Structure formats: structure tokens, C-alpha cells
């Protein structure tokens, strides 16, 4: 499987690759660039600009023209057509010492959202859950850099990557209560593979994990903990990935320029670009909508 360059966008930190079925488009963000991008299958790209960092994209359950976005310290509803933004709820960020990071909605429609410190990444982060009434509940504390989250097909297991710990943890997920329990570290990432960032799951239950500093997307078996494959990407910092496209077998990959020296940027000029690869497997459900009813 060979990656193709889709769009040379020069993102500082391209994150949150999200396929929107109802629009047949890919969305992603540039966190520090404060931009949201929408790419359609004709190669047309629309940019949306914000006053704050934008970190997470979640589909709306009622309207394909709307998405839920995590900005630096709040959740908002955003209309992709009218550009109208509506504030939903503030996220605790300790006087702006913290910011939101990666997040997704669970099979039962709640938002799971990570929060990280701007500079001190050791046990300063949190994982929050936001329900249909916009109640914000702390689920995990003492996190490093909360990142990729996906659920298995049955919806009874949650896989979660804390980049600072370099591992993927499995939790039992209770869809009725929206709670997690029985954490079990299932994949320990060797340091020379980089660190786990964004994550997607395929229809067979394999975890496709973007590795920051790892030059690729790594495919992990959550049952055995074994590395099954690696998709080489011609840049060091691979930040997120998701499945989409007409047959749901295209893997879209976002990357970053952040943290690279001038010489490294010259060596890897496509850093911050959007890539894709045609895979031999269809994606699982990676983007549940947020439900308010």
C-alpha cells in the first residue's frame, strides 16, 4: 500500500481526520493554524477560520451541514454552509493552562474529549465525557496527552491512546451508563516507532494508529498486541487517520510541521500535508454522532 499526496496544506498540526458520510467529504483541522478544512472527492478544499485553536470534529446527529467542534476551551456547534457558530459548553482548562485535544463521540452518542497542558505533559491532562445535557464529567485524570479513541464493533470496548505514556489501553465500555472500567494496557509502543496519536478502527477490529515521530500509520491487533502492518508516510509526524471514500476503504492521513527544525522541514517538505492510501479493508465505525435526544 503506497500513500498518495492529496493536498499540500502545510498544516502546523493537522489533526482530527473525520469522514462525514452525509456530505461525502473529509474534514480535518490545523490546531495552531486555527483552521478547519473540508475536502471533497473532486479535490475541492474549503477552509474555515476561527479565533481559537480547533482540535476535534464530531458529526451532528440531525444535520449534515453541522458539526460539533472542540475549540481551545469549549464545545461549539458549527454550520459548514452558513459558518454560524453556537457555543454549547465550556470545558475546564484551569485558567487556560490547558487546552482541548483529541476526542470522539461514543456509540451511545456522548462526547469523549481529552484535555492537555500547553507545556507540562506529565499527569496534567484529563479525559472528559459530555452527555446530551452538556454535563461535563471527568472520567480520567493524571493523563499526559490524551489522544486517539475508538470503539469496537460491539461498542463494549474502548481503545484509548495516551501519547505521553506511549501505549494503547483497552477499557470495558458500558453503553447504558456511558462508563469505562477494567483498564488493560494492550499495546506498548516501542520508542523507535514514535508515539501513538490519532487512531481509527477497521471492520476487522484492527487499530490503525498514526505515530508522531514514527513516519507512518501502524496497524495493531488489539487482541494479540502485535504489529500487523505499517503504512509508510514520507514525513516524521503523522498525527491522525480515518477511513472514508466511496467504498470506505480509503485511509486519509493528516501530518504536522510542528516540532521540526528548519533542516528537517527542508528534508521532509511534505510535512503538514494530507495523504491517502487505498487499503484492502473497509473502515469500521469511526465517527459516531453526538446525540442530544
Short mmCIF file of N, CA and C in Angstrom, two decimals, residues 9-133:
data_model
loop_
_atom_site.label_atom_id
_atom_site.label_comp_id
_atom_site.label_asym_id
_atom_site.label_seq_id
_atom_site.Cartn_x
_atom_site.Cartn_y
_atom_site.Cartn_z
N UNK A 9 -1.01 21.24 2.26
CA UNK A 9 -1.62 22.34 3.02
C UNK A 9 -0.69 22.95 4.05
N UNK A 10 0.45 22.34 4.33
CA UNK A 10 1.41 22.92 5.25
C UNK A 10 0.88 23.14 6.65
N UNK A 11 0.05 22.22 7.13
CA UNK A 11 -0.51 22.37 8.48
C UNK A 11 0.58 22.38 9.54
N UNK A 12 0.40 23.21 10.54
CA UNK A 12 1.31 23.17 11.70
C UNK A 12 1.09 21.85 12.43
N UNK A 13 -0.16 21.59 12.79
CA UNK A 13 -0.54 20.28 13.33
C UNK A 13 -1.87 19.88 12.72
N UNK A 14 -1.82 19.09 11.64
CA UNK A 14 -3.03 18.58 11.02
C UNK A 14 -3.58 17.43 11.84
N UNK A 15 -4.80 17.55 12.30
CA UNK A 15 -5.38 16.56 13.22
C UNK A 15 -6.85 16.30 12.90
N UNK A 16 -7.41 15.34 13.63
CA UNK A 16 -8.86 15.09 13.68
C UNK A 16 -9.46 14.73 12.33
N UNK A 17 -8.78 13.92 11.52
CA UNK A 17 -9.34 13.48 10.25
C UNK A 17 -10.70 12.82 10.49
N UNK A 18 -11.74 13.34 9.82
CA UNK A 18 -13.12 12.91 10.08
C UNK A 18 -13.88 12.82 8.77
N UNK A 19 -14.40 11.64 8.46
CA UNK A 19 -15.21 11.46 7.25
C UNK A 19 -16.67 11.71 7.59
N UNK A 20 -17.33 12.59 6.82
CA UNK A 20 -18.74 12.91 7.04
C UNK A 20 -19.55 12.22 5.94
N UNK A 21 -20.24 11.14 6.30
CA UNK A 21 -20.95 10.33 5.31
C UNK A 21 -21.99 11.13 4.54
N UNK A 22 -22.76 11.95 5.24
CA UNK A 22 -23.85 12.67 4.58
C UNK A 22 -23.39 13.70 3.57
N UNK A 23 -22.15 14.12 3.66
CA UNK A 23 -21.60 15.10 2.72
C UNK A 23 -20.58 14.49 1.77
N UNK A 24 -20.14 13.25 2.07
CA UNK A 24 -19.08 12.60 1.31
C UNK A 24 -17.83 13.47 1.22
N UNK A 25 -17.48 14.03 2.36
CA UNK A 25 -16.30 14.88 2.42
C UNK A 25 -15.45 14.51 3.63
N UNK A 26 -14.18 14.88 3.54
CA UNK A 26 -13.26 14.71 4.66
C UNK A 26 -13.05 16.06 5.33
N UNK A 27 -13.15 16.05 6.66
CA UNK A 27 -12.82 17.24 7.44
C UNK A 27 -11.56 16.97 8.25
N UNK A 28 -10.79 17.99 8.49
CA UNK A 28 -9.67 17.90 9.44
C UNK A 28 -9.34 19.32 9.89
N UNK A 29 -8.49 19.42 10.91
CA UNK A 29 -8.15 20.73 11.45
C UNK A 29 -6.64 20.94 11.43
N UNK A 30 -6.26 22.20 11.46
CA UNK A 30 -4.89 22.60 11.80
C UNK A 30 -5.01 23.31 13.15
N UNK A 31 -4.55 22.64 14.21
CA UNK A 31 -4.81 23.13 15.56
C UNK A 31 -4.27 24.55 15.76
N UNK A 32 -2.96 24.72 15.61
CA UNK A 32 -2.37 26.04 15.83
C UNK A 32 -2.73 27.02 14.72
N UNK A 33 -3.00 26.51 13.54
CA UNK A 33 -3.42 27.38 12.44
C UNK A 33 -4.83 27.88 12.58
N UNK A 34 -5.59 27.31 13.54
CA UNK A 34 -6.97 27.72 13.83
C UNK A 34 -7.86 27.61 12.60
N UNK A 35 -7.70 26.49 11.89
CA UNK A 35 -8.45 26.27 10.66
C UNK A 35 -9.13 24.91 10.66
N UNK A 36 -10.26 24.87 10.00
CA UNK A 36 -10.96 23.63 9.67
C UNK A 36 -10.97 23.51 8.15
N UNK A 37 -10.62 22.32 7.65
CA UNK A 37 -10.59 22.08 6.20
C UNK A 37 -11.68 21.08 5.83
N UNK A 38 -12.27 21.28 4.64
CA UNK A 38 -13.21 20.31 4.08
C UNK A 38 -12.76 19.98 2.67
N UNK A 39 -12.54 18.69 2.42
CA UNK A 39 -12.03 18.21 1.13
C UNK A 39 -13.08 17.30 0.51
N UNK A 40 -13.53 17.63 -0.72
CA UNK A 40 -14.48 16.73 -1.38
C UNK A 40 -13.75 15.86 -2.40
N UNK A 41 -14.45 14.88 -2.93
CA UNK A 41 -13.81 13.89 -3.78
C UNK A 41 -13.46 14.42 -5.17
N UNK A 42 -13.82 15.67 -5.46
CA UNK A 42 -13.36 16.32 -6.68
C UNK A 42 -12.08 17.11 -6.44
N UNK A 43 -11.58 17.04 -5.21
CA UNK A 43 -10.34 17.72 -4.89
C UNK A 43 -10.51 19.18 -4.51
N UNK A 44 -11.76 19.60 -4.29
CA UNK A 44 -12.02 20.99 -3.89
C UNK A 44 -11.90 21.10 -2.37
N UNK A 45 -11.17 22.11 -1.92
CA UNK A 45 -10.94 22.30 -0.49
C UNK A 45 -11.52 23.63 -0.04
N UNK A 46 -12.30 23.60 1.02
CA UNK A 46 -12.80 24.81 1.65
C UNK A 46 -12.14 24.97 3.01
N UNK A 47 -11.74 26.19 3.34
CA UNK A 47 -11.12 26.48 4.63
C UNK A 47 -12.07 27.32 5.48
N UNK A 48 -12.11 26.99 6.77
CA UNK A 48 -12.91 27.74 7.74
C UNK A 48 -11.96 28.23 8.83
N UNK A 49 -12.02 29.51 9.15
CA UNK A 49 -11.07 30.12 10.08
C UNK A 49 -11.75 30.46 11.41
N UNK A 50 -10.99 30.32 12.50
CA UNK A 50 -11.53 30.55 13.84
C UNK A 50 -10.59 31.45 14.64
N UNK A 51 -11.14 32.01 15.71
CA UNK A 51 -10.35 32.87 16.59
C UNK A 51 -9.55 32.07 17.62
N UNK A 52 -9.94 30.81 17.82
CA UNK A 52 -9.28 29.95 18.80
C UNK A 52 -8.71 28.72 18.10
N UNK A 53 -7.85 28.00 18.81
CA UNK A 53 -7.43 26.69 18.35
C UNK A 53 -8.66 25.81 18.16
N UNK A 54 -8.63 24.96 17.14
CA UNK A 54 -9.70 23.99 16.92
C UNK A 54 -9.06 22.61 16.88
N UNK A 55 -9.63 21.65 17.65
CA UNK A 55 -8.91 20.40 17.90
C UNK A 55 -9.68 19.14 17.55
N UNK A 56 -11.00 19.18 17.61
CA UNK A 56 -11.81 17.96 17.48
C UNK A 56 -13.03 18.23 16.61
N UNK A 57 -13.41 17.23 15.81
CA UNK A 57 -14.59 17.31 14.95
C UNK A 57 -15.49 16.12 15.24
N UNK A 58 -16.78 16.38 15.47
CA UNK A 58 -17.74 15.30 15.73
C UNK A 58 -19.00 15.56 14.91
N UNK A 59 -19.50 14.56 14.18
CA UNK A 59 -20.71 14.77 13.39
C UNK A 59 -21.91 15.13 14.25
N UNK A 60 -22.82 15.90 13.67
CA UNK A 60 -24.10 16.22 14.30
C UNK A 60 -25.10 15.14 13.93
N UNK A 61 -25.93 14.73 14.86
CA UNK A 61 -26.86 13.62 14.60
C UNK A 61 -28.06 14.03 13.78
N UNK A 62 -28.33 15.33 13.65
CA UNK A 62 -29.54 15.79 12.98
C UNK A 62 -29.31 16.47 11.64
N UNK A 63 -28.13 17.05 11.44
CA UNK A 63 -27.92 17.94 10.31
C UNK A 63 -26.51 17.75 9.75
N UNK A 64 -26.42 17.28 8.49
CA UNK A 64 -25.11 17.04 7.88
C UNK A 64 -24.33 18.32 7.59
N UNK A 65 -25.01 19.45 7.65
CA UNK A 65 -24.30 20.71 7.43
C UNK A 65 -23.64 21.22 8.71
N UNK A 66 -23.91 20.55 9.83
CA UNK A 66 -23.35 20.98 11.11
C UNK A 66 -22.39 19.94 11.67
N UNK A 67 -21.42 20.42 12.42
CA UNK A 67 -20.52 19.56 13.18
C UNK A 67 -20.33 20.17 14.57
N UNK A 68 -19.94 19.32 15.51
CA UNK A 68 -19.54 19.79 16.83
C UNK A 68 -18.03 19.93 16.81
N UNK A 69 -17.53 21.07 17.22
CA UNK A 69 -16.09 21.33 17.25
C UNK A 69 -15.65 21.58 18.68
N UNK A 70 -14.47 21.07 19.02
CA UNK A 70 -13.82 21.49 20.25
C UNK A 70 -12.86 22.61 19.89
N UNK A 71 -13.12 23.78 20.42
CA UNK A 71 -12.16 24.87 20.33
C UNK A 71 -11.27 24.80 21.57
N UNK A 72 -10.45 25.78 21.78
CA UNK A 72 -9.43 25.69 22.81
C UNK A 72 -9.99 25.33 24.19
N UNK A 73 -11.13 25.93 24.55
CA UNK A 73 -11.67 25.69 25.89
C UNK A 73 -13.19 25.54 25.91
N UNK A 74 -13.77 25.12 24.78
CA UNK A 74 -15.22 24.98 24.72
C UNK A 74 -15.64 24.09 23.56
N UNK A 75 -16.88 23.63 23.63
CA UNK A 75 -17.52 22.94 22.52
C UNK A 75 -18.48 23.90 21.84
N UNK A 76 -18.49 23.86 20.51
CA UNK A 76 -19.40 24.71 19.75
C UNK A 76 -20.07 23.87 18.67
N UNK A 77 -21.24 24.33 18.23
CA UNK A 77 -21.87 23.79 17.03
C UNK A 77 -21.54 24.73 15.89
N UNK A 78 -21.12 24.14 14.75
CA UNK A 78 -20.68 24.97 13.63
C UNK A 78 -21.36 24.53 12.35
N UNK A 79 -21.94 25.48 11.62
CA UNK A 79 -22.59 25.19 10.35
C UNK A 79 -21.59 25.39 9.21
N UNK A 80 -21.30 24.31 8.50
CA UNK A 80 -20.30 24.35 7.44
C UNK A 80 -20.74 25.19 6.25
N UNK A 81 -22.05 25.37 6.09
CA UNK A 81 -22.57 26.15 4.97
C UNK A 81 -22.69 27.64 5.29
N UNK A 82 -23.29 27.94 6.44
CA UNK A 82 -23.51 29.35 6.80
C UNK A 82 -22.38 29.95 7.62
N UNK A 83 -21.49 29.08 8.15
CA UNK A 83 -20.38 29.49 9.03
C UNK A 83 -20.87 30.01 10.38
N UNK A 84 -22.11 29.72 10.71
CA UNK A 84 -22.65 30.16 12.00
C UNK A 84 -22.11 29.28 13.11
N UNK A 85 -21.68 29.91 14.20
CA UNK A 85 -21.09 29.20 15.33
C UNK A 85 -21.94 29.45 16.58
N UNK A 86 -22.25 28.37 17.29
CA UNK A 86 -23.05 28.47 18.52
C UNK A 86 -22.30 27.79 19.67
N UNK A 87 -22.07 28.53 20.73
CA UNK A 87 -21.39 28.00 21.90
C UNK A 87 -22.30 27.00 22.61
N UNK A 88 -21.74 25.83 22.98
CA UNK A 88 -22.52 24.80 23.65
C UNK A 88 -22.16 24.67 25.12
N UNK A 89 -20.88 24.51 25.43
CA UNK A 89 -20.47 24.32 26.82
C UNK A 89 -18.98 24.62 26.96
N UNK A 90 -18.61 25.17 28.11
CA UNK A 90 -17.19 25.40 28.40
C UNK A 90 -16.56 24.12 28.94
N UNK A 91 -15.30 23.93 28.63
CA UNK A 91 -14.52 22.78 29.11
C UNK A 91 -13.52 23.28 30.15
N UNK A 92 -13.40 22.63 31.30
CA UNK A 92 -12.45 23.08 32.33
C UNK A 92 -11.01 23.06 31.81
N UNK A 93 -10.36 24.22 31.86
CA UNK A 93 -8.98 24.30 31.38
C UNK A 93 -8.05 25.00 32.37
N UNK A 94 -8.47 25.11 33.64
CA UNK A 94 -7.60 25.67 34.70
C UNK A 94 -6.97 26.99 34.28
N UNK A 95 -7.86 27.99 34.06
CA UNK A 95 -7.41 29.34 33.69
C UNK A 95 -6.56 29.34 32.43
N UNK A 96 -6.98 28.49 31.48
CA UNK A 96 -6.34 28.41 30.17
C UNK A 96 -4.91 27.88 30.20
N UNK A 97 -4.55 27.17 31.28
CA UNK A 97 -3.27 26.46 31.29
C UNK A 97 -3.37 25.19 30.46
N UNK A 98 -4.60 24.72 30.25
CA UNK A 98 -4.86 23.52 29.46
C UNK A 98 -5.62 23.88 28.20
N UNK A 99 -5.65 22.94 27.28
CA UNK A 99 -6.47 23.08 26.07
C UNK A 99 -7.05 21.74 25.69
N UNK A 100 -8.11 21.77 24.91
CA UNK A 100 -8.67 20.52 24.40
C UNK A 100 -7.70 19.87 23.43
N UNK A 101 -7.87 18.56 23.23
CA UNK A 101 -7.05 17.84 22.25
C UNK A 101 -7.97 16.91 21.46
N UNK A 102 -7.64 15.66 21.36
CA UNK A 102 -8.42 14.74 20.54
C UNK A 102 -9.70 14.33 21.25
N UNK A 103 -10.70 13.93 20.47
CA UNK A 103 -11.95 13.46 21.05
C UNK A 103 -12.84 12.85 20.00
N UNK A 104 -13.82 12.06 20.45
CA UNK A 104 -14.81 11.46 19.57
C UNK A 104 -16.09 11.21 20.35
N UNK A 105 -17.16 10.94 19.61
CA UNK A 105 -18.40 10.52 20.25
C UNK A 105 -18.43 9.01 20.35
N UNK A 106 -19.02 8.52 21.42
CA UNK A 106 -19.13 7.08 21.68
C UNK A 106 -20.36 6.52 20.97
N UNK A 107 -20.50 5.18 20.93
CA UNK A 107 -21.67 4.58 20.28
C UNK A 107 -23.00 5.06 20.85
N UNK A 108 -23.02 5.45 22.13
CA UNK A 108 -24.25 5.95 22.74
C UNK A 108 -24.39 7.46 22.60
N UNK A 109 -23.51 8.09 21.83
CA UNK A 109 -23.70 9.49 21.47
C UNK A 109 -23.13 10.51 22.41
N UNK A 110 -22.32 10.10 23.38
CA UNK A 110 -21.65 11.05 24.27
C UNK A 110 -20.31 11.46 23.67
N UNK A 111 -19.84 12.64 24.05
CA UNK A 111 -18.54 13.12 23.58
C UNK A 111 -17.47 12.79 24.61
N UNK A 112 -16.41 12.14 24.15
CA UNK A 112 -15.24 11.87 24.99
C UNK A 112 -14.12 12.77 24.48
N UNK A 113 -13.63 13.63 25.36
CA UNK A 113 -12.72 14.69 24.93
C UNK A 113 -11.52 14.79 25.87
N UNK A 114 -10.34 14.73 25.28
CA UNK A 114 -9.11 14.88 26.05
C UNK A 114 -8.73 16.34 26.22
N UNK A 115 -8.09 16.64 27.35
CA UNK A 115 -7.58 17.97 27.64
C UNK A 115 -6.13 17.82 28.08
N UNK A 116 -5.25 18.66 27.54
CA UNK A 116 -3.81 18.55 27.83
C UNK A 116 -3.25 19.90 28.25
N UNK A 117 -2.13 19.87 28.96
CA UNK A 117 -1.44 21.09 29.36
C UNK A 117 -0.66 21.63 28.17
N UNK A 118 -0.52 22.94 28.10
CA UNK A 118 0.22 23.54 26.99
C UNK A 118 1.69 23.16 26.99
N UNK A 119 2.29 23.00 28.17
CA UNK A 119 3.74 22.77 28.20
C UNK A 119 4.16 21.62 29.11
N UNK A 120 3.47 21.40 30.22
CA UNK A 120 3.84 20.35 31.17
C UNK A 120 2.93 19.15 30.93
N UNK A 121 3.48 18.09 30.34
CA UNK A 121 2.64 16.99 29.87
C UNK A 121 2.63 15.78 30.80
N UNK A 122 3.19 15.89 31.97
CA UNK A 122 3.25 14.74 32.86
C UNK A 122 2.10 14.77 33.87
N UNK A 123 1.13 13.90 33.66
CA UNK A 123 0.00 13.72 34.58
C UNK A 123 -0.77 15.02 34.83
N UNK A 124 -0.85 15.87 33.81
CA UNK A 124 -1.59 17.13 33.94
C UNK A 124 -2.86 17.15 33.09
N UNK A 125 -3.11 16.08 32.31
CA UNK A 125 -4.24 16.05 31.41
C UNK A 125 -5.43 15.31 31.99
N UNK A 126 -6.56 15.44 31.28
CA UNK A 126 -7.81 14.81 31.71
C UNK A 126 -8.55 14.24 30.50
N UNK A 127 -9.41 13.28 30.78
CA UNK A 127 -10.36 12.80 29.77
C UNK A 127 -11.75 13.06 30.32
N UNK A 128 -12.53 13.86 29.57
CA UNK A 128 -13.88 14.23 29.99
C UNK A 128 -14.92 13.53 29.13
N UNK A 129 -16.12 13.41 29.68
CA UNK A 129 -17.28 12.91 28.93
C UNK A 129 -18.38 13.96 29.03
N UNK A 130 -18.97 14.29 27.88
CA UNK A 130 -20.04 15.30 27.82
C UNK A 130 -21.30 14.62 27.32
N UNK A 131 -22.38 14.69 28.10
CA UNK A 131 -23.61 13.99 27.73
C UNK A 131 -24.56 14.92 26.98
N UNK A 132 -25.76 14.41 26.66
CA UNK A 132 -26.72 15.14 25.84
C UNK A 132 -27.20 16.43 26.49
N UNK A 133 -27.09 16.51 27.81
CA UNK A 133 -27.49 17.72 28.54
C UNK A 133 -26.31 18.66 28.74
#
